[in-house]
Short mmCIF file of C-alpha atoms in Angstrom, two decimals:
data_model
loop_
_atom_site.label_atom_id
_atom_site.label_comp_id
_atom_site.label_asym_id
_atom_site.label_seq_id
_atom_site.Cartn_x
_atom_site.Cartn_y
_atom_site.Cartn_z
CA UNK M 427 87.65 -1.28 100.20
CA UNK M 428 89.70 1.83 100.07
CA UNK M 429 92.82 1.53 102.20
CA UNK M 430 92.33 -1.03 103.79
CA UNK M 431 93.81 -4.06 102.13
CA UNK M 432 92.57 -7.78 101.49
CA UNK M 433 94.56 -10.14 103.08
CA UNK M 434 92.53 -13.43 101.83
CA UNK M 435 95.67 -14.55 99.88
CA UNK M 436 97.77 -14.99 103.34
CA UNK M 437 98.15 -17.56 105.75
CA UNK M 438 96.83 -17.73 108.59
CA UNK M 439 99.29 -17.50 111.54
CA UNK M 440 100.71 -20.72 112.34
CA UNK M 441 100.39 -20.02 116.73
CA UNK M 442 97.62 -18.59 118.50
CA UNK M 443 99.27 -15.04 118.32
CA UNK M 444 98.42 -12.30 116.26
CA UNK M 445 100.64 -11.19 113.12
CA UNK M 446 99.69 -8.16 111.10
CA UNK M 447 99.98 -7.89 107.62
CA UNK M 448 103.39 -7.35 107.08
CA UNK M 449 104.48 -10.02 109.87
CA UNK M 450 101.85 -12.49 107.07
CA UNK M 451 103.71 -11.43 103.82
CA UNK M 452 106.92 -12.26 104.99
CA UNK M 453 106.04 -15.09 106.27
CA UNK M 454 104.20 -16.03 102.99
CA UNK M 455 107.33 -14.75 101.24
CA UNK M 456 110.12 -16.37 103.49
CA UNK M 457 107.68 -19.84 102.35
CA UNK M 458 107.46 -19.64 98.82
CA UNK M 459 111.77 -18.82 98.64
CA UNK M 460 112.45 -21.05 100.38
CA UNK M 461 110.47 -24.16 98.95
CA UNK M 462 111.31 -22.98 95.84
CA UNK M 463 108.17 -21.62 94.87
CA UNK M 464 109.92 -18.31 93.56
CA UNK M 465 113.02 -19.30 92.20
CA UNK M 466 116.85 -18.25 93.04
CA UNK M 467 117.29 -15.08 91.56
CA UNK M 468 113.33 -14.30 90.14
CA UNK M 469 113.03 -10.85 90.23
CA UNK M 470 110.33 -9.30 92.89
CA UNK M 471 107.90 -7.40 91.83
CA UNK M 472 106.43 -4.77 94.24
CA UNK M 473 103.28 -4.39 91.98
CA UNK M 474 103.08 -8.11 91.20
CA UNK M 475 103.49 -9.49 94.55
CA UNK M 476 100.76 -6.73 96.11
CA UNK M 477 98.34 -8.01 93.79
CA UNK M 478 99.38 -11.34 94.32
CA UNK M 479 99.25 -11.01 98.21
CA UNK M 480 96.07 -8.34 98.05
CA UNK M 481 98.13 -5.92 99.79
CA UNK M 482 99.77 -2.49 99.31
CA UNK M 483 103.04 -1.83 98.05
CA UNK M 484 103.90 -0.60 101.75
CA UNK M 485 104.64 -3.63 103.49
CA UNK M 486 105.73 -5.08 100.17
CA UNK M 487 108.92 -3.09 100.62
CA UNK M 488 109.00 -3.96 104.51
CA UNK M 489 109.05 -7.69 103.46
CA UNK M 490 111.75 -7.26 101.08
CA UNK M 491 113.43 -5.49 103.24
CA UNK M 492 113.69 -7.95 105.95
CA UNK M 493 113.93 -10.94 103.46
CA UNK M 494 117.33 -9.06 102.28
CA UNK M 495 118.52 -8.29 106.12
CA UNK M 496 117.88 -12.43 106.28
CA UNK M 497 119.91 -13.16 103.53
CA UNK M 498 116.98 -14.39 101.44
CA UNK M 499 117.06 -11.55 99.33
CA UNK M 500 119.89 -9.41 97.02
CA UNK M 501 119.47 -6.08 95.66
CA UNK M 502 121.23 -5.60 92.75
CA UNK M 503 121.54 -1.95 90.77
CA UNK M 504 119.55 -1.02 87.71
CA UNK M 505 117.63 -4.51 88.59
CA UNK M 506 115.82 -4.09 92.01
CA UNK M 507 115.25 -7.19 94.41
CA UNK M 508 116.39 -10.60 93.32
CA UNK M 509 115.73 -13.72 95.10
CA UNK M 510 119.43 -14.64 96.45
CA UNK M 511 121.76 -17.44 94.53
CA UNK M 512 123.98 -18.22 97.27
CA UNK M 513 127.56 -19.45 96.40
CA UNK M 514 129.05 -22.44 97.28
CA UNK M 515 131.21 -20.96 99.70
CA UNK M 516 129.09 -19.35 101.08
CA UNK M 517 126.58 -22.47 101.64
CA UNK M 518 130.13 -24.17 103.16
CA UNK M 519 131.12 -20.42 105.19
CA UNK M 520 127.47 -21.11 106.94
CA UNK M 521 127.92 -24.67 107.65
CA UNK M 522 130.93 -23.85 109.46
CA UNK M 523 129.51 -21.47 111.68
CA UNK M 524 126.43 -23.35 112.12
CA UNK M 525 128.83 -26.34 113.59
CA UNK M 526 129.36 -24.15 116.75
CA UNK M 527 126.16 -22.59 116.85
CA UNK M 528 124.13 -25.85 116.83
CA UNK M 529 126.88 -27.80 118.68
CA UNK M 530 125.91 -25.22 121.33
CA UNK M 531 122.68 -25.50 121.07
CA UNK M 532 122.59 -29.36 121.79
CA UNK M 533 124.77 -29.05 124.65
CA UNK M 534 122.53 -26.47 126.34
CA UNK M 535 119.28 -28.21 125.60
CA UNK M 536 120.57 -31.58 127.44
CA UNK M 537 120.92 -29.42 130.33
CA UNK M 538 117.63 -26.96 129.72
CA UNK M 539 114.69 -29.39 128.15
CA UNK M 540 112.34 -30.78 130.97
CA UNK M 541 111.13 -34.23 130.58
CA UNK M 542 108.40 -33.10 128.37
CA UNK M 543 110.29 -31.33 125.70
CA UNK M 544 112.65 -34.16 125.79
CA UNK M 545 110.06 -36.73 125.42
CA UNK M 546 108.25 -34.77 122.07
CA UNK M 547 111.79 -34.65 120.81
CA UNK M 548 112.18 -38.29 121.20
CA UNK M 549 108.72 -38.79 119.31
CA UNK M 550 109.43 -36.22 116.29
CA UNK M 551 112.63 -38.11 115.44
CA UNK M 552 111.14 -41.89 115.31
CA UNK M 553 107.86 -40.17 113.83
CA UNK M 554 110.23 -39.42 110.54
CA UNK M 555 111.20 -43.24 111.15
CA UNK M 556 108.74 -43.75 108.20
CA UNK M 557 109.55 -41.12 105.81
CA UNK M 558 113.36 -42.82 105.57
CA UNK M 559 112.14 -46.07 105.49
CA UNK M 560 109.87 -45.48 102.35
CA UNK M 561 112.52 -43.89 100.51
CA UNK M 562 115.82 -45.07 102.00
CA UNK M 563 117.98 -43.23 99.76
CA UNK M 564 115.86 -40.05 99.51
CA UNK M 565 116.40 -36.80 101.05
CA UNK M 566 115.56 -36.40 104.50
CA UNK M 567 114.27 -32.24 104.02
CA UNK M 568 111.35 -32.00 107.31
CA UNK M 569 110.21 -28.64 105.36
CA UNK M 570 107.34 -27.88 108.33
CA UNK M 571 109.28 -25.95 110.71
CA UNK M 572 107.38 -27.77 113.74
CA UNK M 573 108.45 -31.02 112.44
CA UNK M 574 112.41 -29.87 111.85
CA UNK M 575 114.41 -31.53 114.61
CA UNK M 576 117.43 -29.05 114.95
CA UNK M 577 114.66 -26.14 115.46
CA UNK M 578 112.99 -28.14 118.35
CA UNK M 579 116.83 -28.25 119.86
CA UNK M 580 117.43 -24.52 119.37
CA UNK M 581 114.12 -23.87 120.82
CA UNK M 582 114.96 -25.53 123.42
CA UNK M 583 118.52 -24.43 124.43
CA UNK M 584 117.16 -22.02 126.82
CA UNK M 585 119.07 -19.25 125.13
CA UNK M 586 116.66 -16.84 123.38
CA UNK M 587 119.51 -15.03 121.40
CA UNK M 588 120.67 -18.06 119.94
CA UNK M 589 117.31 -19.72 119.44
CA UNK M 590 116.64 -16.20 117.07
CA UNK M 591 119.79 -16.70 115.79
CA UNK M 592 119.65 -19.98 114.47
CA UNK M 593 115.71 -19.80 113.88
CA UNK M 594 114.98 -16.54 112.16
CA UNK M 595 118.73 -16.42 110.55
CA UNK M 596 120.15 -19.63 109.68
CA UNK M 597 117.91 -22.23 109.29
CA UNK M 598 115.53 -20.20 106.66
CA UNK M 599 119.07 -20.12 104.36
CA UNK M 600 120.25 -23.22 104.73
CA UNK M 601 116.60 -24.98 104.01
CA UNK M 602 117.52 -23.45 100.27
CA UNK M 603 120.84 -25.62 100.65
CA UNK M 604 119.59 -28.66 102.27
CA UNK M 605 117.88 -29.96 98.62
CA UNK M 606 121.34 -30.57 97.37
CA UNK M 607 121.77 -32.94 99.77
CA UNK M 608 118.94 -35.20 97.91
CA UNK M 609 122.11 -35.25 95.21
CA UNK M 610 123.79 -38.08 97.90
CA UNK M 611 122.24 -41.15 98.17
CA UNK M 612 121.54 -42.54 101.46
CA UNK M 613 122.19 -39.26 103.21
CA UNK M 614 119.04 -38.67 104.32
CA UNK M 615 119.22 -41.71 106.28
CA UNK M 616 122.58 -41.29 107.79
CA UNK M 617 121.65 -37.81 108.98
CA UNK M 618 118.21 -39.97 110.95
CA UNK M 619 120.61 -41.95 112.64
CA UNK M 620 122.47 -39.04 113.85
CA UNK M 621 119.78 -37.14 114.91
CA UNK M 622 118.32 -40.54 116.79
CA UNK M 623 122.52 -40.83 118.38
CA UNK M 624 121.96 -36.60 119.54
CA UNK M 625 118.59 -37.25 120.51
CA UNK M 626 119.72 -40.48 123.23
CA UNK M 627 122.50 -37.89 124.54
CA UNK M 628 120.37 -35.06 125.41
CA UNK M 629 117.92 -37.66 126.62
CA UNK M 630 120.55 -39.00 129.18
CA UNK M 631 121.18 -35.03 129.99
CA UNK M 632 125.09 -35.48 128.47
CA UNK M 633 125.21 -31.97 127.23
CA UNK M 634 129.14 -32.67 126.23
CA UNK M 635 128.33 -36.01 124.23
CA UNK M 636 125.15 -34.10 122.82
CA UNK M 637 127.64 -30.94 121.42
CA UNK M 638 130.09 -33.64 120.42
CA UNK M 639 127.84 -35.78 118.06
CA UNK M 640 125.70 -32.58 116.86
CA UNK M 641 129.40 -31.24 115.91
CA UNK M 642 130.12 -34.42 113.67
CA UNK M 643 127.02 -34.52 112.05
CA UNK M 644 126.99 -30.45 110.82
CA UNK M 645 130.27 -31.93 109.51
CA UNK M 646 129.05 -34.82 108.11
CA UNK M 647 125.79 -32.52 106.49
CA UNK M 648 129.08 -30.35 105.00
CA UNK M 649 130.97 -32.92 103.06
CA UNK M 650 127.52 -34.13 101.75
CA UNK M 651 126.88 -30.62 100.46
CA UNK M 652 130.64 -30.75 99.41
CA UNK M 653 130.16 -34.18 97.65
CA UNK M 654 126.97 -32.46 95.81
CA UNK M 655 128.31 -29.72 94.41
CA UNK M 656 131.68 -31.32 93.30
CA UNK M 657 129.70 -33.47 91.43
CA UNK M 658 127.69 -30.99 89.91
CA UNK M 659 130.38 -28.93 89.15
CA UNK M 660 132.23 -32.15 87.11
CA UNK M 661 128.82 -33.10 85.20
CA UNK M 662 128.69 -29.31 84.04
CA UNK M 663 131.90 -29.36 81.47
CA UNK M 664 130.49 -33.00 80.15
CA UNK M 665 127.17 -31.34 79.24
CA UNK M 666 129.06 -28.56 77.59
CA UNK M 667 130.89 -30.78 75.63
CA UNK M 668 127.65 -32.46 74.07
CA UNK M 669 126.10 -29.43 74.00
CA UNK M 670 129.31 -28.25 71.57
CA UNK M 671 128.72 -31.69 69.81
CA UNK M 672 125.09 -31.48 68.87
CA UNK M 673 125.72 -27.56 68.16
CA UNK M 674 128.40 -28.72 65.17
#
């Protein structure tokens, strides 16, 4: 029908509240970059995605838009909207920040969870007992937002600014740099056992112990990422080299 689009090809909302379309592209959008369904640096297409999506190139542009003001998304001249390759330092410049941000975060939700919240915390963490255990040495990635322990804590910091902060700012970037982390064996796992240690001090309402340990393991999640891309960066002259070999 004329002007009014077909939004089959989106999701649903994920609550009980209404989204319109442009609220379901970039949803759908934010989703595919960030699971790697469009790629780092795949061009978007206004036309493509619209009849992809079933929409019009209007809130096309407003998705794009707010993909790019989330960091999701680089415009580059003469070549339109790219999905964004982050650098390393920038993955590390995030980490750093996210250190205070989440050590924050666990400090204030020792002291603002109610038994409830504390208690569906407490059940999310040992429910991922069995993802670790049936790959020890995997990654440890909880791609459902629901299921993502560090979102439950923001959520439940009490503080709305932060909770947007790290919710609709960070944590959709730094899902595209958690998969390098599946380059360090037995990460996954240590990072459980953290979140299991954070989990016990917000439990016992030790906000300060809770800040503490969420500190060290953002740190520890850091020199993984540092270990992952140190070694990438060493195995990349190697395959040069062969690649010079086989070329002669």
């Amino acid at each position: 029908m004329a002007g009014k689009p077909d939004t089959a090809g989106l999701p649903s909302p994920a609550s009980g509240g209404k989204l319109g379309i442009g609220d379901k592209l970039y949803d759908a959008l934010t989703s595919a970059i960030v699971t790697g369904e469009i790629a780092p640096g795949e061009k978007l297409s206004e036309p493509v995605i619209a009849r992809r999506y079933g929409v019009s190139r209007a809130p096309v542009r407003e998705a794009i838009r707010r993909l790019q003001e989330r960091g999701l998304v680089s415009y580059v001249t003469n070549q339109g909207a790219r999905v964004a390759e982050p650098t390393a330092a920038e993955f590390l410049a995030l980490l750093d920040v996210r250190e205070a941000t989440e050590g924050m975060a666990a400090r204030l939700a020792a002291e603002s969870m109610n038994d409830e919240e504390i208690a569906a915390l407490e059940a999310l963490v040992q429910g991922h007992r069995g993802e670790i255990e049936r790959n020890p040495t995997g990654a440890y990635l909880q791609d459902e937002p629901e299921a993502d322990f560090h979102r439950r804590i923001a959520k439940g910091s009490g503080n709305p600014i932060l909770a947007e902060l790290l919710c609709e700012q960070f944590y959709p970037r730094l899902r595209l740099c958690r998969r390098l982390h599946s380059t360090v064996p037995g990460r996954g796992r240590e990072a459980w056992h953290e979140h299991i240690r954070i989990t016990e001090a917000i439990s016992h309402r030790d906000g300060e112990l809770a800040e503490i340990l969420m500190r060290r393991h953002i740190r520890a999640a850091r020199a993984a990422l540092q270990a992952a891309l140190t070694s990438a960066e060493s195995a990349r002259p190697a395959a040069r080299r062969r690649g010079g070999r086989s070329a002669g």
